[in-house]
Short mmCIF file of C-alpha atoms in Angstrom, two decimals:
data_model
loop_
_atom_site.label_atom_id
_atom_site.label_comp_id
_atom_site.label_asym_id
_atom_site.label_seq_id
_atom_site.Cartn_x
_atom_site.Cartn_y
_atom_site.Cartn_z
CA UNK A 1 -38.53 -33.17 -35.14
CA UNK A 2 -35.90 -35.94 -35.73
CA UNK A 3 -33.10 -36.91 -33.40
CA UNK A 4 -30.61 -35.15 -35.66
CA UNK A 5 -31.96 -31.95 -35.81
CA UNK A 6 -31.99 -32.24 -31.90
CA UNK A 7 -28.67 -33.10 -31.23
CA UNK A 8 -27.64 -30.38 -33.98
CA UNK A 9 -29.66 -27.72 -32.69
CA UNK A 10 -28.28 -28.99 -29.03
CA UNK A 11 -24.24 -29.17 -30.57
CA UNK A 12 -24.25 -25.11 -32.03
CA UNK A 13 -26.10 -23.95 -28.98
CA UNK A 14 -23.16 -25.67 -26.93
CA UNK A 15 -20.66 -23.84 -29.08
CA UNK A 16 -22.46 -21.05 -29.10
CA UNK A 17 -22.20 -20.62 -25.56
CA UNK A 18 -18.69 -22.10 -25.22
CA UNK A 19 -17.61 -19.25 -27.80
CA UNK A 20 -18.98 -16.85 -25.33
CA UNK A 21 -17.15 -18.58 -22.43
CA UNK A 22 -13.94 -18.26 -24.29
CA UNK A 23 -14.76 -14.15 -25.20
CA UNK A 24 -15.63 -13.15 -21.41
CA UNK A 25 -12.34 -15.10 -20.36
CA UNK A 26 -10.18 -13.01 -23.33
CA UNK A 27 -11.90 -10.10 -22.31
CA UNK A 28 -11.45 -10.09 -18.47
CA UNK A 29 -7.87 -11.10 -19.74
CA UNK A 30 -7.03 -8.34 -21.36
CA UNK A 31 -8.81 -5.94 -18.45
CA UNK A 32 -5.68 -4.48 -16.44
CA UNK A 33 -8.35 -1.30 -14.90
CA UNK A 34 -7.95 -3.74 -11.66
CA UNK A 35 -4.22 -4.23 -12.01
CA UNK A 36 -3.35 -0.41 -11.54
CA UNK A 37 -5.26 -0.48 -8.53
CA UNK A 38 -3.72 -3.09 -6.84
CA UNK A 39 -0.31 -2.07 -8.11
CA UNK A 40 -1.18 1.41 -5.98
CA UNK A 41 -2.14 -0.28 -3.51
CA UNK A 42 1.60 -2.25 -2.86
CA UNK A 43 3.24 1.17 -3.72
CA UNK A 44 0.86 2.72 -0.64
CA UNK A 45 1.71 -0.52 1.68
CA UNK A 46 5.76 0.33 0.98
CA UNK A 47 5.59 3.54 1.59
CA UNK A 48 3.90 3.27 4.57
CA UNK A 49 5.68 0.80 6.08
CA UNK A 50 9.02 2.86 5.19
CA UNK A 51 7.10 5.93 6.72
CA UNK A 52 6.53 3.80 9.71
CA UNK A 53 10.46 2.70 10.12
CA UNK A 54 11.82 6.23 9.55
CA UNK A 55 9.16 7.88 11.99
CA UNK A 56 8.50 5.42 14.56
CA UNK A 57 9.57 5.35 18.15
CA UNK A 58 12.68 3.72 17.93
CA UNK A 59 13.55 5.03 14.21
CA UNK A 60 16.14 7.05 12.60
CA UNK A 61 14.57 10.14 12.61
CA UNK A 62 13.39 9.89 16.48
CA UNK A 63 17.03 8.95 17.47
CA UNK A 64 18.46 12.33 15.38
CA UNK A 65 15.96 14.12 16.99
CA UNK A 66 16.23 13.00 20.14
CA UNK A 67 20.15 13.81 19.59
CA UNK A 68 19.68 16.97 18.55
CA UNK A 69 17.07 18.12 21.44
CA UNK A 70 19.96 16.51 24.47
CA UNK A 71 22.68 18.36 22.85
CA UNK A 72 20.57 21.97 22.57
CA UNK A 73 19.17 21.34 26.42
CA UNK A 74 23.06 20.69 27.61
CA UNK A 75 24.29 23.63 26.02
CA UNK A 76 21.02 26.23 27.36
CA UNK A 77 21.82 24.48 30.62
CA UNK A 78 25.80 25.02 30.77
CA UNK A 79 25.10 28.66 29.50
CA UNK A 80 22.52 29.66 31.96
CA UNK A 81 23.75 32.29 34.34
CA UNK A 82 23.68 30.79 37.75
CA UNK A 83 22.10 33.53 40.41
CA UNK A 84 22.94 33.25 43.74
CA UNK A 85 20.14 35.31 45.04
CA UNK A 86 19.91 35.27 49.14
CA UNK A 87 16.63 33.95 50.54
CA UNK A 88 14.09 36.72 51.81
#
């Protein structure tokens, strides 16, 4: 074998392979199965977080709540007959 066959054969086996370099990167490119996931994945962390400001301790729906349960226990309370029963 001659030195130019060598550095031939050596030159289309580097193209060869840098062909297939260039294919896996236009492939995995093109590949968006791992995109949806992660896009999920931001939706769940929103929501969540929302969930967590709406429902936490010191959040709107605790404070309406909260609201609502003071106002119902003052009324029962004012409404209750008072019974002045004697001791035995």
């Amino acid at each position: 074998m001659n030195t130019m066959s060598l550095i031939e054969g050596a030159s289309i086996s580097a193209y060869v392979k840098m062909a297939q370099a260039v294919e896996a990167v236009r492939r995995f490119k093109m590949d968006e199965r791992g995109v949806t996931a992660v896009e999920y994945a931001i939706v769940l962390a929103g929501v969540a977080g929302v969930v967590a400001i709406i429902f936490g301790r010191n959040g709107t729906v605790s404070g309406m709540l909260t609201g609502i349960f003071n106002t119902i226990q003052t009324n029962v309370t004012a409404n209750l007959p008072t019974t002045n029963t004697p001791a035995p």
